[in-house]
Amino acid sequence: MMGKLYNPVLVKELKLRFRSFKSFSGLMFYLAVICLFVAGFLLLTTEFTGRGFFRPEMSFIMFTILTILQMALVLFITPSLTAGAISSEREKQTLNILLTTTQSSTQIIVGKLLSSVAFLVLMLIAGLPLYSLVFLFGGVSPSQLASIVFFYLVTVVAIGSVGVMFSTITKRTIVAMIATYGSIIFLGGITAFFFFLTTAFHQMGNPSGAGTSFMTYFWAAINPGALMLTLVSSDMDNALAELSGVELPVWVTYLIVYIVIIIFCLAIAIKKLRANMKSNR
């Protein structure tokens, strides 16, 4: 049983990634940004005196901003870890050697993806102690933090799958990276633009606010920032339901769409890895 689950590509990638200075510096940069934000927020709320009081209600605001900031950092870092998974092997002319081994296309793609996801999970775990400051002042439940961490993982795997797919179907790492960042801009920025656009059209057609706008709900439901806002505040979820007329929780649609993205991207990557060979193991 253990032999069937053993993935040599994953083991090799984990050893190389966790022993490199690049990974160490990336983790240090990530924690430094989070620490600077927390320290700056505390100094700002205490008026830079160091002797002021931190109001407990401000901890919820800090938690909300910290959650959005951490999501933005994860989205920024993920393409750099996954977009070169296959294309870098092709550029170093080691891909053909890898393909001549007994490893199947699924093992290679999944091994490359999981090694990158493992490092991102390490970054998320390393940032958790900073959330202890929020629990120190109250205002946030452990279930909220657990749900946010879960959707961090879903988002990381989905964006990582997009990066591995572009890395497989393109020959250059820089092209794969640009395409992956373009996908993130679409999910994080263009969906927000479409949300406000469809909201404006919906309100123009229904001045009383009645009716249902599925597109308004859909664009908000696949936006990572909107999901985080609805997870930290139920009022945001209720406001979106009132605005769009759709009662389905945002996280349900987000989970379904991102699972479809993961399956679709991994299927394309596995199929295209040995596109020029007669048999695709």
PDB file of N, CA, C and O in Angstrom, residues 72-126:
ATOM      1  N   ALA A  72      -3.406  37.857  -0.469  1.00  0.00           N
ATOM      2  CA  ALA A  72      -2.704  38.535  -1.562  1.00  0.00           C
ATOM      3  C   ALA A  72      -1.265  38.020  -1.687  1.00  0.00           C
ATOM      4  O   ALA A  72      -0.768  37.794  -2.803  1.00  0.00           O
ATOM      5  N   LEU A  73      -0.586  37.811  -0.547  1.00  0.00           N
ATOM      6  CA  LEU A  73       0.782  37.295  -0.581  1.00  0.00           C
ATOM      7  C   LEU A  73       0.829  35.874  -1.138  1.00  0.00           C
ATOM      8  O   LEU A  73       1.717  35.533  -1.926  1.00  0.00           O
ATOM      9  N   VAL A  74      -0.138  35.055  -0.738  1.00  0.00           N
ATOM     10  CA  VAL A  74      -0.183  33.680  -1.241  1.00  0.00           C
ATOM     11  C   VAL A  74      -0.401  33.673  -2.752  1.00  0.00           C
ATOM     12  O   VAL A  74       0.253  32.925  -3.491  1.00  0.00           O
ATOM     13  N   LEU A  75      -1.313  34.532  -3.234  1.00  0.00           N
ATOM     14  CA  LEU A  75      -1.568  34.603  -4.674  1.00  0.00           C
ATOM     15  C   LEU A  75      -0.346  35.128  -5.425  1.00  0.00           C
ATOM     16  O   LEU A  75      -0.093  34.745  -6.571  1.00  0.00           O
ATOM     17  N   PHE A  76       0.419  36.008  -4.777  1.00  0.00           N
ATOM     18  CA  PHE A  76       1.613  36.574  -5.419  1.00  0.00           C
ATOM     19  C   PHE A  76       2.743  35.552  -5.492  1.00  0.00           C
ATOM     20  O   PHE A  76       3.493  35.511  -6.476  1.00  0.00           O
ATOM     21  N   ILE A  77       2.864  34.711  -4.470  1.00  0.00           N
ATOM     22  CA  ILE A  77       4.001  33.782  -4.387  1.00  0.00           C
ATOM     23  C   ILE A  77       3.742  32.497  -5.163  1.00  0.00           C
ATOM     24  O   ILE A  77       4.672  31.923  -5.756  1.00  0.00           O
ATOM     25  N   THR A  78       2.501  32.030  -5.198  1.00  0.00           N
ATOM     26  CA  THR A  78       2.193  30.713  -5.788  1.00  0.00           C
ATOM     27  C   THR A  78       2.688  30.560  -7.231  1.00  0.00           C
ATOM     28  O   THR A  78       3.300  29.527  -7.560  1.00  0.00           O
ATOM     29  N   PRO A  79       2.465  31.518  -8.140  1.00  0.00           N
ATOM     30  CA  PRO A  79       2.958  31.322  -9.524  1.00  0.00           C
ATOM     31  C   PRO A  79       4.459  31.147  -9.613  1.00  0.00           C
ATOM     32  O   PRO A  79       4.947  30.385 -10.462  1.00  0.00           O
ATOM     33  N   SER A  80       5.209  31.833  -8.749  1.00  0.00           N
ATOM     34  CA  SER A  80       6.669  31.706  -8.810  1.00  0.00           C
ATOM     35  C   SER A  80       7.131  30.305  -8.422  1.00  0.00           C
ATOM     36  O   SER A  80       8.229  29.882  -8.787  1.00  0.00           O
ATOM     37  N   LEU A  81       6.303  29.570  -7.676  1.00  0.00           N
ATOM     38  CA  LEU A  81       6.673  28.222  -7.253  1.00  0.00           C
ATOM     39  C   LEU A  81       6.187  27.140  -8.209  1.00  0.00           C
ATOM     40  O   LEU A  81       6.745  26.042  -8.246  1.00  0.00           O
ATOM     41  N   THR A  82       5.128  27.424  -8.951  1.00  0.00           N
ATOM     42  CA  THR A  82       4.505  26.375  -9.766  1.00  0.00           C
ATOM     43  C   THR A  82       4.662  26.581 -11.272  1.00  0.00           C
ATOM     44  O   THR A  82       4.614  25.607 -12.022  1.00  0.00           O
ATOM     45  N   ALA A  83       4.825  27.844 -11.707  1.00  0.00           N
ATOM     46  CA  ALA A  83       4.836  28.108 -13.150  1.00  0.00           C
ATOM     47  C   ALA A  83       6.067  27.539 -13.850  1.00  0.00           C
ATOM     48  O   ALA A  83       6.081  27.417 -15.077  1.00  0.00           O
ATOM     49  N   GLY A  84       7.109  27.194 -13.074  1.00  0.00           N
ATOM     50  CA  GLY A  84       8.306  26.628 -13.688  1.00  0.00           C
ATOM     51  C   GLY A  84       8.454  25.140 -13.433  1.00  0.00           C
ATOM     52  O   GLY A  84       9.533  24.573 -13.680  1.00  0.00           O
ATOM     53  N   ALA A  85       7.394  24.501 -12.949  1.00  0.00           N
ATOM     54  CA  ALA A  85       7.486  23.100 -12.543  1.00  0.00           C
ATOM     55  C   ALA A  85       7.953  22.201 -13.689  1.00  0.00           C
ATOM     56  O   ALA A  85       8.863  21.385 -13.518  1.00  0.00           O
ATOM     57  N   ILE A  86       7.360  22.331 -14.856  1.00  0.00           N
ATOM     58  CA  ILE A  86       7.713  21.500 -16.005  1.00  0.00           C
ATOM     59  C   ILE A  86       8.583  22.268 -17.002  1.00  0.00           C
ATOM     60  O   ILE A  86       9.543  21.722 -17.553  1.00  0.00           O
ATOM     61  N   SER A  87       8.256  23.540 -17.214  1.00  0.00           N
ATOM     62  CA  SER A  87       9.001  24.319 -18.214  1.00  0.00           C
ATOM     63  C   SER A  87      10.469  24.488 -17.827  1.00  0.00           C
ATOM     64  O   SER A  87      11.350  24.530 -18.692  1.00  0.00           O
ATOM     65  N   SER A  88      10.761  24.572 -16.511  1.00  0.00           N
ATOM     66  CA  SER A  88      12.167  24.686 -16.102  1.00  0.00           C
ATOM     67  C   SER A  88      12.925  23.395 -16.404  1.00  0.00           C
ATOM     68  O   SER A  88      14.109  23.435 -16.752  1.00  0.00           O
ATOM     69  N   GLU A  89      12.242  22.250 -16.266  1.00  0.00           N
ATOM     70  CA  GLU A  89      12.877  20.979 -16.640  1.00  0.00           C
ATOM     71  C   GLU A  89      13.169  20.958 -18.149  1.00  0.00           C
ATOM     72  O   GLU A  89      14.215  20.465 -18.591  1.00  0.00           O
ATOM     73  N   ARG A  90      12.240  21.522 -18.920  1.00  0.00           N
ATOM     74  CA  ARG A  90      12.425  21.574 -20.382  1.00  0.00           C
ATOM     75  C   ARG A  90      13.581  22.510 -20.738  1.00  0.00           C
ATOM     76  O   ARG A  90      14.388  22.193 -21.616  1.00  0.00           O
ATOM     77  N   GLU A  91      13.681  23.647 -20.044  1.00  0.00           N
ATOM     78  CA  GLU A  91      14.756  24.604 -20.328  1.00  0.00           C
ATOM     79  C   GLU A  91      16.123  24.040 -19.934  1.00  0.00           C
ATOM     80  O   GLU A  91      17.130  24.346 -20.580  1.00  0.00           O
ATOM     81  N   LYS A  92      16.158  23.236 -18.879  1.00  0.00           N
ATOM     82  CA  LYS A  92      17.432  22.622 -18.449  1.00  0.00           C
ATOM     83  C   LYS A  92      17.726  21.341 -19.217  1.00  0.00           C
ATOM     84  O   LYS A  92      18.719  20.665 -18.935  1.00  0.00           O
ATOM     85  N   GLN A  93      16.813  20.983 -20.136  1.00  0.00           N
ATOM     86  CA  GLN A  93      16.949  19.785 -20.974  1.00  0.00           C
ATOM     87  C   GLN A  93      16.998  18.509 -20.132  1.00  0.00           C
ATOM     88  O   GLN A  93      17.712  17.562 -20.465  1.00  0.00           O
ATOM     89  N   THR A  94      16.269  18.510 -19.028  1.00  0.00           N
ATOM     90  CA  THR A  94      16.180  17.305 -18.178  1.00  0.00           C
ATOM     91  C   THR A  94      14.797  16.675 -18.243  1.00  0.00           C
ATOM     92  O   THR A  94      14.571  15.641 -17.620  1.00  0.00           O
ATOM     93  N   LEU A  95      13.879  17.316 -19.002  1.00  0.00           N
ATOM     94  CA  LEU A  95      12.517  16.773 -19.060  1.00  0.00           C
ATOM     95  C   LEU A  95      12.488  15.422 -19.773  1.00  0.00           C
ATOM     96  O   LEU A  95      11.794  14.495 -19.325  1.00  0.00           O
ATOM     97  N   ASN A  96      13.236  15.295 -20.864  1.00  0.00           N
ATOM     98  CA  ASN A  96      13.238  14.017 -21.585  1.00  0.00           C
ATOM     99  C   ASN A  96      13.782  12.887 -20.718  1.00  0.00           C
ATOM    100  O   ASN A  96      13.299  11.748 -20.783  1.00  0.00           O
ATOM    101  N   ILE A  97      14.772  13.202 -19.898  1.00  0.00           N
ATOM    102  CA  ILE A  97      15.310  12.185 -18.984  1.00  0.00           C
ATOM    103  C   ILE A  97      14.239  11.776 -17.973  1.00  0.00           C
ATOM    104  O   ILE A  97      14.055  10.589 -17.676  1.00  0.00           O
ATOM    105  N   LEU A  98      13.514  12.786 -17.464  1.00  0.00           N
ATOM    106  CA  LEU A  98      12.448  12.499 -16.499  1.00  0.00           C
ATOM    107  C   LEU A  98      11.349  11.644 -17.116  1.00  0.00           C
ATOM    108  O   LEU A  98      10.807  10.740 -16.469  1.00  0.00           O
ATOM    109  N   LEU A  99      11.054  11.911 -18.387  1.00  0.00           N
ATOM    110  CA  LEU A  99       9.978  11.170 -19.057  1.00  0.00           C
ATOM    111  C   LEU A  99      10.379   9.741 -19.399  1.00  0.00           C
ATOM    112  O   LEU A  99       9.502   8.909 -19.676  1.00  0.00           O
ATOM    113  N   THR A 100      11.673   9.458 -19.433  1.00  0.00           N
ATOM    114  CA  THR A 100      12.103   8.088 -19.735  1.00  0.00           C
ATOM    115  C   THR A 100      12.124   7.201 -18.487  1.00  0.00           C
ATOM    116  O   THR A 100      12.422   6.004 -18.593  1.00  0.00           O
ATOM    117  N   THR A 101      11.863   7.778 -17.326  1.00  0.00           N
ATOM    118  CA  THR A 101      11.807   6.957 -16.105  1.00  0.00           C
ATOM    119  C   THR A 101      10.486   6.202 -16.055  1.00  0.00           C
ATOM    120  O   THR A 101       9.616   6.378 -16.914  1.00  0.00           O
ATOM    121  N   THR A 102      10.324   5.382 -15.040  1.00  0.00           N
ATOM    122  CA  THR A 102       9.096   4.587 -14.899  1.00  0.00           C
ATOM    123  C   THR A 102       7.957   5.379 -14.275  1.00  0.00           C
ATOM    124  O   THR A 102       6.860   4.832 -14.077  1.00  0.00           O
ATOM    125  N   GLN A 103       8.203   6.649 -13.981  1.00  0.00           N
ATOM    126  CA  GLN A 103       7.148   7.471 -13.365  1.00  0.00           C
ATOM    127  C   GLN A 103       6.075   7.836 -14.388  1.00  0.00           C
ATOM    128  O   GLN A 103       6.384   8.217 -15.520  1.00  0.00           O
ATOM    129  N   SER A 104       4.820   7.721 -13.980  1.00  0.00           N
ATOM    130  CA  SER A 104       3.724   8.073 -14.875  1.00  0.00           C
ATOM    131  C   SER A 104       3.563   9.587 -14.938  1.00  0.00           C
ATOM    132  O   SER A 104       4.107  10.334 -14.104  1.00  0.00           O
ATOM    133  N   SER A 105       2.805  10.043 -15.919  1.00  0.00           N
ATOM    134  CA  SER A 105       2.551  11.487 -16.049  1.00  0.00           C
ATOM    135  C   SER A 105       1.842  12.021 -14.813  1.00  0.00           C
ATOM    136  O   SER A 105       2.122  13.131 -14.346  1.00  0.00           O
ATOM    137  N   THR A 106       0.924  11.229 -14.265  1.00  0.00           N
ATOM    138  CA  THR A 106       0.199  11.660 -13.063  1.00  0.00           C
ATOM    139  C   THR A 106       1.152  11.827 -11.890  1.00  0.00           C
ATOM    140  O   THR A 106       1.062  12.821 -11.143  1.00  0.00           O
ATOM    141  N   GLN A 107       2.071  10.896 -11.703  1.00  0.00           N
ATOM    142  CA  GLN A 107       3.033  11.002 -10.595  1.00  0.00           C
ATOM    143  C   GLN A 107       3.912  12.232 -10.747  1.00  0.00           C
ATOM    144  O   GLN A 107       4.202  12.922  -9.758  1.00  0.00           O
ATOM    145  N   ILE A 108       4.343  12.509 -11.957  1.00  0.00           N
ATOM    146  CA  ILE A 108       5.207  13.674 -12.169  1.00  0.00           C
ATOM    147  C   ILE A 108       4.462  14.975 -11.892  1.00  0.00           C
ATOM    148  O   ILE A 108       4.937  15.842 -11.155  1.00  0.00           O
ATOM    149  N   ILE A 109       3.265  15.109 -12.463  1.00  0.00           N
ATOM    150  CA  ILE A 109       2.502  16.354 -12.281  1.00  0.00           C
ATOM    151  C   ILE A 109       2.091  16.538 -10.824  1.00  0.00           C
ATOM    152  O   ILE A 109       2.259  17.624 -10.243  1.00  0.00           O
ATOM    153  N   VAL A 110       1.549  15.479 -10.214  1.00  0.00           N
ATOM    154  CA  VAL A 110       1.111  15.583  -8.820  1.00  0.00           C
ATOM    155  C   VAL A 110       2.299  15.812  -7.891  1.00  0.00           C
ATOM    156  O   VAL A 110       2.212  16.598  -6.936  1.00  0.00           O
ATOM    157  N   GLY A 111       3.424  15.159  -8.163  1.00  0.00           N
ATOM    158  CA  GLY A 111       4.611  15.365  -7.341  1.00  0.00           C
ATOM    159  C   GLY A 111       5.109  16.802  -7.404  1.00  0.00           C
ATOM    160  O   GLY A 111       5.461  17.395  -6.387  1.00  0.00           O
ATOM    161  N   LYS A 112       5.131  17.361  -8.608  1.00  0.00           N
ATOM    162  CA  LYS A 112       5.558  18.763  -8.777  1.00  0.00           C
ATOM    163  C   LYS A 112       4.612  19.709  -8.042  1.00  0.00           C
ATOM    164  O   LYS A 112       5.036  20.663  -7.390  1.00  0.00           O
ATOM    165  N   LEU A 113       3.295  19.458  -8.175  1.00  0.00           N
ATOM    166  CA  LEU A 113       2.305  20.345  -7.544  1.00  0.00           C
ATOM    167  C   LEU A 113       2.368  20.246  -6.025  1.00  0.00           C
ATOM    168  O   LEU A 113       2.390  21.275  -5.328  1.00  0.00           O
ATOM    169  N   LEU A 114       2.399  19.025  -5.491  1.00  0.00           N
ATOM    170  CA  LEU A 114       2.363  18.856  -4.041  1.00  0.00           C
ATOM    171  C   LEU A 114       3.623  19.400  -3.364  1.00  0.00           C
ATOM    172  O   LEU A 114       3.553  19.881  -2.239  1.00  0.00           O
ATOM    173  N   SER A 115       4.762  19.341  -4.039  1.00  0.00           N
ATOM    174  CA  SER A 115       5.978  19.900  -3.434  1.00  0.00           C
ATOM    175  C   SER A 115       5.855  21.419  -3.271  1.00  0.00           C
ATOM    176  O   SER A 115       6.288  21.974  -2.260  1.00  0.00           O
ATOM    177  N   SER A 116       5.234  22.071  -4.257  1.00  0.00           N
ATOM    178  CA  SER A 116       5.017  23.521  -4.156  1.00  0.00           C
ATOM    179  C   SER A 116       3.957  23.838  -3.104  1.00  0.00           C
ATOM    180  O   SER A 116       4.109  24.777  -2.318  1.00  0.00           O
ATOM    181  N   VAL A 117       2.891  23.042  -3.086  1.00  0.00           N
ATOM    182  CA  VAL A 117       1.824  23.268  -2.104  1.00  0.00           C
ATOM    183  C   VAL A 117       2.347  23.049  -0.690  1.00  0.00           C
ATOM    184  O   VAL A 117       1.974  23.771   0.239  1.00  0.00           O
ATOM    185  N   ALA A 118       3.239  22.054  -0.512  1.00  0.00           N
ATOM    186  CA  ALA A 118       3.797  21.782   0.818  1.00  0.00           C
ATOM    187  C   ALA A 118       4.556  22.996   1.349  1.00  0.00           C
ATOM    188  O   ALA A 118       4.461  23.331   2.540  1.00  0.00           O
ATOM    189  N   PHE A 119       5.305  23.662   0.474  1.00  0.00           N
ATOM    190  CA  PHE A 119       6.035  24.855   0.917  1.00  0.00           C
ATOM    191  C   PHE A 119       5.068  25.988   1.267  1.00  0.00           C
ATOM    192  O   PHE A 119       5.274  26.711   2.248  1.00  0.00           O
ATOM    193  N   LEU A 120       3.991  26.140   0.477  1.00  0.00           N
ATOM    194  CA  LEU A 120       3.008  27.180   0.780  1.00  0.00           C
ATOM    195  C   LEU A 120       2.279  26.875   2.080  1.00  0.00           C
ATOM    196  O   LEU A 120       1.933  27.795   2.837  1.00  0.00           O
ATOM    197  N   VAL A 121       2.015  25.602   2.349  1.00  0.00           N
ATOM    198  CA  VAL A 121       1.388  25.219   3.623  1.00  0.00           C
ATOM    199  C   VAL A 121       2.318  25.571   4.783  1.00  0.00           C
ATOM    200  O   VAL A 121       1.875  26.047   5.836  1.00  0.00           O
ATOM    201  N   LEU A 122       3.619  25.347   4.588  1.00  0.00           N
ATOM    202  CA  LEU A 122       4.591  25.732   5.617  1.00  0.00           C
ATOM    203  C   LEU A 122       4.526  27.235   5.893  1.00  0.00           C
ATOM    204  O   LEU A 122       4.595  27.673   7.047  1.00  0.00           O
ATOM    205  N   MET A 123       4.370  28.032   4.839  1.00  0.00           N
ATOM    206  CA  MET A 123       4.280  29.483   5.008  1.00  0.00           C
ATOM    207  C   MET A 123       3.026  29.854   5.793  1.00  0.00           C
ATOM    208  O   MET A 123       3.057  30.719   6.681  1.00  0.00           O
ATOM    209  N   LEU A 124       1.910  29.197   5.477  1.00  0.00           N
ATOM    210  CA  LEU A 124       0.667  29.488   6.193  1.00  0.00           C
ATOM    211  C   LEU A 124       0.787  29.107   7.663  1.00  0.00           C
ATOM    212  O   LEU A 124       0.329  29.842   8.548  1.00  0.00           O
ATOM    213  N   ILE A 125       1.401  27.948   7.935  1.00  0.00           N
ATOM    214  CA  ILE A 125       1.561  27.508   9.323  1.00  0.00           C
ATOM    215  C   ILE A 125       2.499  28.455  10.069  1.00  0.00           C
ATOM    216  O   ILE A 125       2.269  28.799  11.235  1.00  0.00           O
ATOM    217  N   ALA A 126       3.564  28.902   9.388  1.00  0.00           N
ATOM    218  CA  ALA A 126       4.514  29.818  10.022  1.00  0.00           C
ATOM    219  C   ALA A 126       3.855  31.151  10.379  1.00  0.00           C
ATOM    220  O   ALA A 126       4.284  31.826  11.323  1.00  0.00           O
TER     221      ALA A 126
END
